[in-house]
XYZ file of C-alpha atoms in Angstrom:
462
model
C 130.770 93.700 74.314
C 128.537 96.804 73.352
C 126.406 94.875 71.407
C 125.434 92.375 74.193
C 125.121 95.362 76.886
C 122.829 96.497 74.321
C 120.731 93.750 74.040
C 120.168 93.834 77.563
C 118.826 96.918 77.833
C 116.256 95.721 75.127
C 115.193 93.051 77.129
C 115.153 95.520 80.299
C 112.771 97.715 78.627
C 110.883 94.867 77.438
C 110.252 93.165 80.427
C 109.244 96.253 82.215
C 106.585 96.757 79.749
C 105.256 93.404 79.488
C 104.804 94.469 83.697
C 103.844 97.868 83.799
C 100.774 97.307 81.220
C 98.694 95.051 83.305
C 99.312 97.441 86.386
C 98.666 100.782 84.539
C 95.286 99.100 83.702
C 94.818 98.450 86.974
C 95.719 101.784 88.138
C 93.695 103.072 85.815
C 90.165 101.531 86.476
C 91.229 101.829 90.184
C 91.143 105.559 89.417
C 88.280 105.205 87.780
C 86.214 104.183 90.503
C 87.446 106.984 92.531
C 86.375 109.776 89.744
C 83.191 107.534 89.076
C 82.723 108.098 92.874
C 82.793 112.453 92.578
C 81.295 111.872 88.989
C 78.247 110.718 89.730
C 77.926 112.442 93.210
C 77.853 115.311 91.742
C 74.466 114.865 90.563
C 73.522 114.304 94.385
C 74.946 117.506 95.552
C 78.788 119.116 97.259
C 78.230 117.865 100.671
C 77.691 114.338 99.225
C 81.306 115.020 97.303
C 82.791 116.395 100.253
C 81.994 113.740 103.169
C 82.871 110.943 100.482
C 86.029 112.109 99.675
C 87.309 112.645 103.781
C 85.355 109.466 105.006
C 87.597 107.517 102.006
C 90.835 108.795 103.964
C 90.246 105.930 105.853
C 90.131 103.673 103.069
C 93.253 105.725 101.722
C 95.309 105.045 105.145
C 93.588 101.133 104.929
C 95.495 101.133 101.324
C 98.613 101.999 102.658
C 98.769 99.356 105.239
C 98.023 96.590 102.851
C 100.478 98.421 100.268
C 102.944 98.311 102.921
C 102.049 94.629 103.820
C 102.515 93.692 100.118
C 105.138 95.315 99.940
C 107.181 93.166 102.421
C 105.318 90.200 100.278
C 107.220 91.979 96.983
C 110.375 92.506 98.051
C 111.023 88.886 99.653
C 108.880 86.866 97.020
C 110.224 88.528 93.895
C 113.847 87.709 95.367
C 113.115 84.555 96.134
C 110.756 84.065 92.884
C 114.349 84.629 91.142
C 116.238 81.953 93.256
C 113.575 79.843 92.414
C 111.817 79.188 96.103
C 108.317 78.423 95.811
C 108.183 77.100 99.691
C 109.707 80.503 100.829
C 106.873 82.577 98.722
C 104.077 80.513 100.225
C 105.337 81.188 103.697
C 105.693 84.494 103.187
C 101.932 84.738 101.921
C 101.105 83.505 105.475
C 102.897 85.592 107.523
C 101.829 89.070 105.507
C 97.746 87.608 106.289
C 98.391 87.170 109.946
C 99.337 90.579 110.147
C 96.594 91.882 107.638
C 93.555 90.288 108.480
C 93.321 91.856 112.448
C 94.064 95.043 110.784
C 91.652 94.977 108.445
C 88.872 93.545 110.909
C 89.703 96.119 113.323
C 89.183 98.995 110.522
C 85.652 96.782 109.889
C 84.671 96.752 113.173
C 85.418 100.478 114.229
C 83.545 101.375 110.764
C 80.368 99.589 111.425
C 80.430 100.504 115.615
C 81.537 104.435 115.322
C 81.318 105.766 111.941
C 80.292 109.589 113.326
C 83.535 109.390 115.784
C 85.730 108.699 112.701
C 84.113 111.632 110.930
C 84.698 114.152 113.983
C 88.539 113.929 113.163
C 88.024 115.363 109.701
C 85.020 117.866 109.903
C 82.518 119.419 112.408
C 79.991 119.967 109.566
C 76.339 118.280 110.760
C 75.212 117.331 107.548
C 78.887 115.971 106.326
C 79.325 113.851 109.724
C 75.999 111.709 108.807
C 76.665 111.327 105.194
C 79.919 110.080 105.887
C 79.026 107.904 108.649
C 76.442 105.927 106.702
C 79.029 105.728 104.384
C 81.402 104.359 106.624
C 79.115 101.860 108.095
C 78.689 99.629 104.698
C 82.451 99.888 103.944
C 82.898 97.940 106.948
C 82.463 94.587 104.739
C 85.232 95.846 101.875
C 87.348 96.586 104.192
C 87.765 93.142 105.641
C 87.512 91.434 102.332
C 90.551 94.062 101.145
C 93.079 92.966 103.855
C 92.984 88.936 102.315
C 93.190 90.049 98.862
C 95.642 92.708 98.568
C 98.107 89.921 100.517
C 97.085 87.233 97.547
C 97.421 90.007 94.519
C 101.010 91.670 95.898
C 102.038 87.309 96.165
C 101.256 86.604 92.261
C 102.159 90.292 91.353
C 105.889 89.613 92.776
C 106.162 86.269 90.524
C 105.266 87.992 87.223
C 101.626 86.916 87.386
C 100.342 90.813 87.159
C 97.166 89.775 84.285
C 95.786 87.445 86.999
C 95.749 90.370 89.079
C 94.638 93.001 86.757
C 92.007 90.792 85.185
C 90.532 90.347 88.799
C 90.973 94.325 89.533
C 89.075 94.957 86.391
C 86.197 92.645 87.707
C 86.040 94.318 90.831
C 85.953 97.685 89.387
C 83.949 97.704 86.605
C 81.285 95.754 89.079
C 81.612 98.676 91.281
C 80.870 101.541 88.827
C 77.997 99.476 87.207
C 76.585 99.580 91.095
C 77.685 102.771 91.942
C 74.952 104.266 88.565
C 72.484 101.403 90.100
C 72.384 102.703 93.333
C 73.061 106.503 92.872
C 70.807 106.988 90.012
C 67.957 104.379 90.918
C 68.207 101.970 88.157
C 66.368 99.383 87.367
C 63.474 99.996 90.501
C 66.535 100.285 92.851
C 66.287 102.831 95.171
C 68.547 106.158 95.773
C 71.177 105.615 97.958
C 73.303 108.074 97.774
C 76.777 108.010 99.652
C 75.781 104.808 101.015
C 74.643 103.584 97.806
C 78.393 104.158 96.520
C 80.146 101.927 99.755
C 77.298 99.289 99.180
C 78.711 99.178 95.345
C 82.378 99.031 96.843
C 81.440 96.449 99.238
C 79.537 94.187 96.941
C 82.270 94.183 94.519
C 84.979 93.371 97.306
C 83.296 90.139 98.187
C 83.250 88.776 94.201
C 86.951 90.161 93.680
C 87.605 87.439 97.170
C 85.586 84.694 95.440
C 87.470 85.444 92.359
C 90.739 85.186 94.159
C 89.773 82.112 95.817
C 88.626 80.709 92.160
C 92.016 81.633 90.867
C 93.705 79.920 93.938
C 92.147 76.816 93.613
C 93.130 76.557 89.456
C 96.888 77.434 90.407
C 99.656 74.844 89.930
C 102.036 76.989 92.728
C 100.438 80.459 94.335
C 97.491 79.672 96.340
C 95.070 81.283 99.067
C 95.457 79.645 101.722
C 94.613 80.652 105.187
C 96.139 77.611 106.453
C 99.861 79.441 105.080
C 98.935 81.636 108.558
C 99.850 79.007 110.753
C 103.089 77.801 109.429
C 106.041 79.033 110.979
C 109.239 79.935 109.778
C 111.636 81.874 112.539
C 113.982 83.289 109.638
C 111.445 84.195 107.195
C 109.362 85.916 109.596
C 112.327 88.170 110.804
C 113.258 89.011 107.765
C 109.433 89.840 106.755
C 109.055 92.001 110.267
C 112.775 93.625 109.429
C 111.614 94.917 105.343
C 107.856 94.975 105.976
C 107.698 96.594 109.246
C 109.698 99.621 107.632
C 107.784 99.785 104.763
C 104.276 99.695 106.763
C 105.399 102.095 108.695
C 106.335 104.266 105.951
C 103.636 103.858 104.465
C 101.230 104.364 107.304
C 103.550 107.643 108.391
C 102.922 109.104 104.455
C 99.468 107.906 104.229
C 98.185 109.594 107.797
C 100.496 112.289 107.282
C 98.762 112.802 103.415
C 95.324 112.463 105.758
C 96.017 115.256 107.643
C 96.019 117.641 104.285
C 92.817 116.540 104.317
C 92.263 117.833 108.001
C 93.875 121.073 107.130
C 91.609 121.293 103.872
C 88.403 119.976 106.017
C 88.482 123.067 108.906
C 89.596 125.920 105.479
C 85.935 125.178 104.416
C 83.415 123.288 102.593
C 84.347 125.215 99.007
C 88.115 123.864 99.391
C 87.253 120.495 100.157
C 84.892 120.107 97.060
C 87.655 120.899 94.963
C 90.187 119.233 96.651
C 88.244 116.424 95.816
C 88.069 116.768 92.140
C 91.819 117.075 92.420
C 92.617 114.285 93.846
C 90.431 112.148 91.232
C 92.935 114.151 88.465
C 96.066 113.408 89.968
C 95.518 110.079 90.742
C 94.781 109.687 86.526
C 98.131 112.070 86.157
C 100.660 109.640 88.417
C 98.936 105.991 87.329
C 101.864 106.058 84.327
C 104.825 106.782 86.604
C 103.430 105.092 89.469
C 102.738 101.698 87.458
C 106.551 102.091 85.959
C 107.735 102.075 89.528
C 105.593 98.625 90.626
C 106.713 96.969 87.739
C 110.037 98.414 88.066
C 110.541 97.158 91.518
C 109.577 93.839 90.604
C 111.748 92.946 87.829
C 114.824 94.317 89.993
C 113.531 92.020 92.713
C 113.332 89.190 90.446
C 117.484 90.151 88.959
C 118.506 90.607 92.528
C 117.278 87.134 93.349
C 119.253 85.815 90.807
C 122.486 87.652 92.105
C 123.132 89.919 88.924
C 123.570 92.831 90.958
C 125.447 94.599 88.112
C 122.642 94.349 86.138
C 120.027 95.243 89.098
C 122.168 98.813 89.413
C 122.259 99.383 85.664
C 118.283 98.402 85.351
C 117.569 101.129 88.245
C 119.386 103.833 86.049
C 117.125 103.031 83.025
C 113.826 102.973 85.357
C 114.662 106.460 86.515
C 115.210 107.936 83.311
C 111.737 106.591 82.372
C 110.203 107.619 85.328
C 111.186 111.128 84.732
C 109.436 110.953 81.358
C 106.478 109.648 82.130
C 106.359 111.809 85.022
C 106.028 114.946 82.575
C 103.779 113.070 80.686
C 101.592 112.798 83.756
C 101.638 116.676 84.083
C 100.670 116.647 80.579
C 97.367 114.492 81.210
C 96.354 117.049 84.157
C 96.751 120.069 82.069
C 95.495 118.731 78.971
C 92.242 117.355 81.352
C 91.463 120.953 83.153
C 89.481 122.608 80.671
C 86.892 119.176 80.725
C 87.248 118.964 84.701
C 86.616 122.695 85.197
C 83.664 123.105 82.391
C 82.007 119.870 84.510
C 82.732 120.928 87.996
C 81.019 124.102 87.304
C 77.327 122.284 87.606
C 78.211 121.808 91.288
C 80.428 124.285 92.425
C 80.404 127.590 93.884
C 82.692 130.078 91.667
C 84.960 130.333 94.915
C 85.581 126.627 94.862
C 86.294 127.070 91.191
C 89.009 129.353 91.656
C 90.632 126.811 93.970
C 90.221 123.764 92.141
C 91.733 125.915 88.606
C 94.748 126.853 91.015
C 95.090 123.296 92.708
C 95.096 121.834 88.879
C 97.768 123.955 87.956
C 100.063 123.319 91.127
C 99.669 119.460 90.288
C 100.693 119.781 86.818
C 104.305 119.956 88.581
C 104.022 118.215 91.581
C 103.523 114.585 90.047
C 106.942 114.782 88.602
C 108.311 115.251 92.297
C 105.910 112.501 93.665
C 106.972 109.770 90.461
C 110.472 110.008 91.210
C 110.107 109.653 95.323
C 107.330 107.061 94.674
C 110.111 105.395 91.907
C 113.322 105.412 94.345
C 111.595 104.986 97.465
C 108.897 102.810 96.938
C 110.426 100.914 93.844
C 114.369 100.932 93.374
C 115.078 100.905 97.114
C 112.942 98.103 98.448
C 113.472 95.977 95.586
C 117.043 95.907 96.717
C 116.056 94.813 100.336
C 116.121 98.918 101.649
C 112.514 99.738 103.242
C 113.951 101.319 106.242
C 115.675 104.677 104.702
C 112.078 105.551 102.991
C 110.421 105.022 106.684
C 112.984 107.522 107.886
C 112.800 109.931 104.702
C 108.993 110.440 104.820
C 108.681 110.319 108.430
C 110.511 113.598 108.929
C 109.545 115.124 105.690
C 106.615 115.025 106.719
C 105.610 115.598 110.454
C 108.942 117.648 110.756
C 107.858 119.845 107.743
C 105.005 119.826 105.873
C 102.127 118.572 108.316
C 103.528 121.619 111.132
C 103.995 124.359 107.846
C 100.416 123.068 106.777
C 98.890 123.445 110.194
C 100.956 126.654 111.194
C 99.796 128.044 107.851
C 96.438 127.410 108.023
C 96.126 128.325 111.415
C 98.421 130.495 113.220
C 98.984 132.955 109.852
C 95.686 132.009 108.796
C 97.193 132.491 105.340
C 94.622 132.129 102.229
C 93.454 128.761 101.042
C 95.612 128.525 97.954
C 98.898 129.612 99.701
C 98.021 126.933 102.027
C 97.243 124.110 99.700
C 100.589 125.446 97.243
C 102.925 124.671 100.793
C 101.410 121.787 101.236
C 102.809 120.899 97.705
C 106.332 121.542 98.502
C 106.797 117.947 100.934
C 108.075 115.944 97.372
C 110.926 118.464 96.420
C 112.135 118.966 100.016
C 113.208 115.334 99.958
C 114.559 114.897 96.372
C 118.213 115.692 97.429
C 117.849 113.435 100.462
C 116.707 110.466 97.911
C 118.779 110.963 95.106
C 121.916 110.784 97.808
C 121.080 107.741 98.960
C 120.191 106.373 95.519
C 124.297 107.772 94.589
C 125.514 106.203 97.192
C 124.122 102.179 96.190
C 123.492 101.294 99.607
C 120.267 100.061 98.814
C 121.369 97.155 96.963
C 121.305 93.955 98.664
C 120.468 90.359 98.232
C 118.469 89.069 100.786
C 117.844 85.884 100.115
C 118.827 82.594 102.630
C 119.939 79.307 101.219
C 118.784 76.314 102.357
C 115.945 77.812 104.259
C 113.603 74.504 104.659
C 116.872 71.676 105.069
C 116.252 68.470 106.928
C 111.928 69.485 106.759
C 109.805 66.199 106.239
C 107.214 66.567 103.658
């Protein structure tokens, strides 16, 4: 008996890191871009930094849509991937792009038709509003190319097929750092672009990661692109996408907004905290791709056991995904401490010595804080929606925080008018405040369902 228990957790572990691989190299050159991005901005000058980094909250709330989106795709494909329903997953693929594709084309058009508007909300700074807005105006086209292939990626990431994926990420973003240099630097006779130079780079490789995608679809035996999928309709499929999805969007959206509005807290402290806020955020995103990866690969291969009906085993594989989410959420911390010296010795070519200060203070506060955002991220995000339970997250981050962190932020900031750092450290509490809340519910195994249908297409003509 021990000996077989024990072989399954081999094969647990295994599994998980024949997953998580492929999506930490994902994460990874994803990040990449992003520190590419302040990289070589900073050889253009702070404001060019600062306006990039608010102007991409859009792109970060745009990300959380489609995350939430494929996230509904996850949690029903990967259950049904286990049952063995290839109809079901294709239908699903269709719903999730009716909903994406107006969302995305409504962030394209409002990009391209009132870029300065969508600046206003995060600065009043002149110079910061136009170098956004031009900005804004050529990620119109990535934007709509992003809503169709996040759908396809989260549909062959739920079956196991996370190389595909990755190998098309990595096309994407190496492309976009080799144009980002072209464009920011002038190579070869190209001019200076700037900002826009680094959402023409974005955009460009957007529109080859689609054509890739499409390539991809049209050598698959089951998982295709296919807008067609749009049209079909399936009453009980698309309930149960609107009652998991829906949840998880809004979740998503609620964090992702709510996470925005740091940003609007940071914007009106002043253009020194918002430089280094940006070089933070490039340094956490490299500190949580580990922990973060372990939970999208976690919540897949639970998805794929629940399917199956081995709930037993579903429970036991969630204990062993927390216990290595805690370690590689140290190890995260780790990465950001061991990366401050090199991030503060380069910063200092572009910053001002009181943007210094924050950014060696924000560094430190993050060297904790991933640790309370990989095990949130893990439970909510990864062990709870696998098992069919997106609404509980929706709820959890929703109060945490616009009940208390967005008002302590804002009240902070502005009614104590309390320094910059004290500020930014409050901000940092939101993850901790919840972990009691999370850990309950993750106790308490109500998150563990099957929600699969049987005979879903019986008496259909082919």
């Amino acid at each position: 008996m021990e000996k077989t228990r024990r072989l399954g957790q081999d094969e647990f572990y295994s599994q998980i890191f024949k997953l998580v691989l492929p999506i930490i190299i994902q994460n990874l050159l994803s990040a990449a871009v992003s520190s590419a991005d302040v990289v070589m901005l900073n050889y253009v000058g702070q404001s060019s930094i600062s306006a990039v980094s608010l102007a991409a909250q859009y792109a970060s709330v745009l990300f959380m849509v489609f995350y939430g989106l494929g996230t509904g795709v996850t949690i029903l494909c990967a259950q049904y991937y286990g049952k063995g329903d290839m109809r079901a997953i294709q239908v699903v693929e269709g719903i999730a792009l009716r909903f994406s594709i107006p969302i995305a084309l409504a962030f394209a058009l409002a990009a391209l038709l009132m870029p300065e508007t969508m600046m206003l909300l995060f600065t009043d700074d002149r110079e910061l509003i136009e170098i956004g807005a031009s900005y804004l105006r050529y990620m119109s086209v990535s934007y709509l190319c992003w809503g169709v292939i996040e759908v396809y990626l989260a549909t062959l990431r739920s079956i196991g097929r996370v190389t595909i994926s990755t190998v098309m990420n990595v096309l994407a973003f190496s492309l976009n750092i080799f144009l980002n240099a072209v464009w920011i630097f002038g190579l070869f006779g190209a001019p200076k672009l700037g900002a826009m130079g680094v959402a023409m780079a974005t955009s460009l490789s957007r529109l080859i990661e689609l054509a890739a995608c499409v390539v991809v679809s049209i050598r698959s035996k089951d998982v295709h692109l296919n807008l067609r999928y749009i049209f079909v309709g399936h009453n009980l499929l698309f309930k149960d996408f609107v009652r998991l999805s829906l949840p998880a969007l809004g979740n998503d959206i609620s964090w992702s907004v709510a996470f925005s509005m740091y940003s609007v807290i940071i914007g009106h402290m002043g253009s020194d905290a918002v430089a280094a806020n940006s070089f933070v955020i490039v340094v956490r995103n490299f500190g949580t791709i580990l922990c973060f990866g372990m939970a999208s690969a976690g919540g897949i291969l639970l998805g794929n056991i629940i399917g199956e009906n081995k709930l037993e085993e579903a429970r036991n594989g969630a204990k062993k995904l927390i216990k290595l989410t805690v370690i590689t959420g140290a190890i995260g911390g780790a990465i950001i401490l061991a990366a401050m010296p090199l991030v503060l010795a380069y910063a200092r070519e572009s910053l001002s010595e009181q943007a210094m200060g924050y950014l060696r203070n924000m560094l430190l506060i993050n060297t904790y804080y991933v640790m309370g955002a990989a095990v949130n991220t893990t439970l909510i995000a990864g062990v709870f929606r696998a098992g069919g339970d997106s609404r509980f997250g929706f709820i959890c981050d929703t109060i945490d925080m616009w009940c208390y962190a967005v008002p302590l932020g804002f009240i902070a900031a502005f009614v104590f008018k309390l320094p910059v750092m004290w500020v930014y450290f409050l901000l940092c509490t939101d993850e901790f405040v919840k972990w009691p809340w999370v850990l309950g519910h993750y106790r308490s195994g109500k998150w563990l369902h099957n929600i699969t249908r049987d005979k879903l297409f019986e008496g259909e003509k082919n």
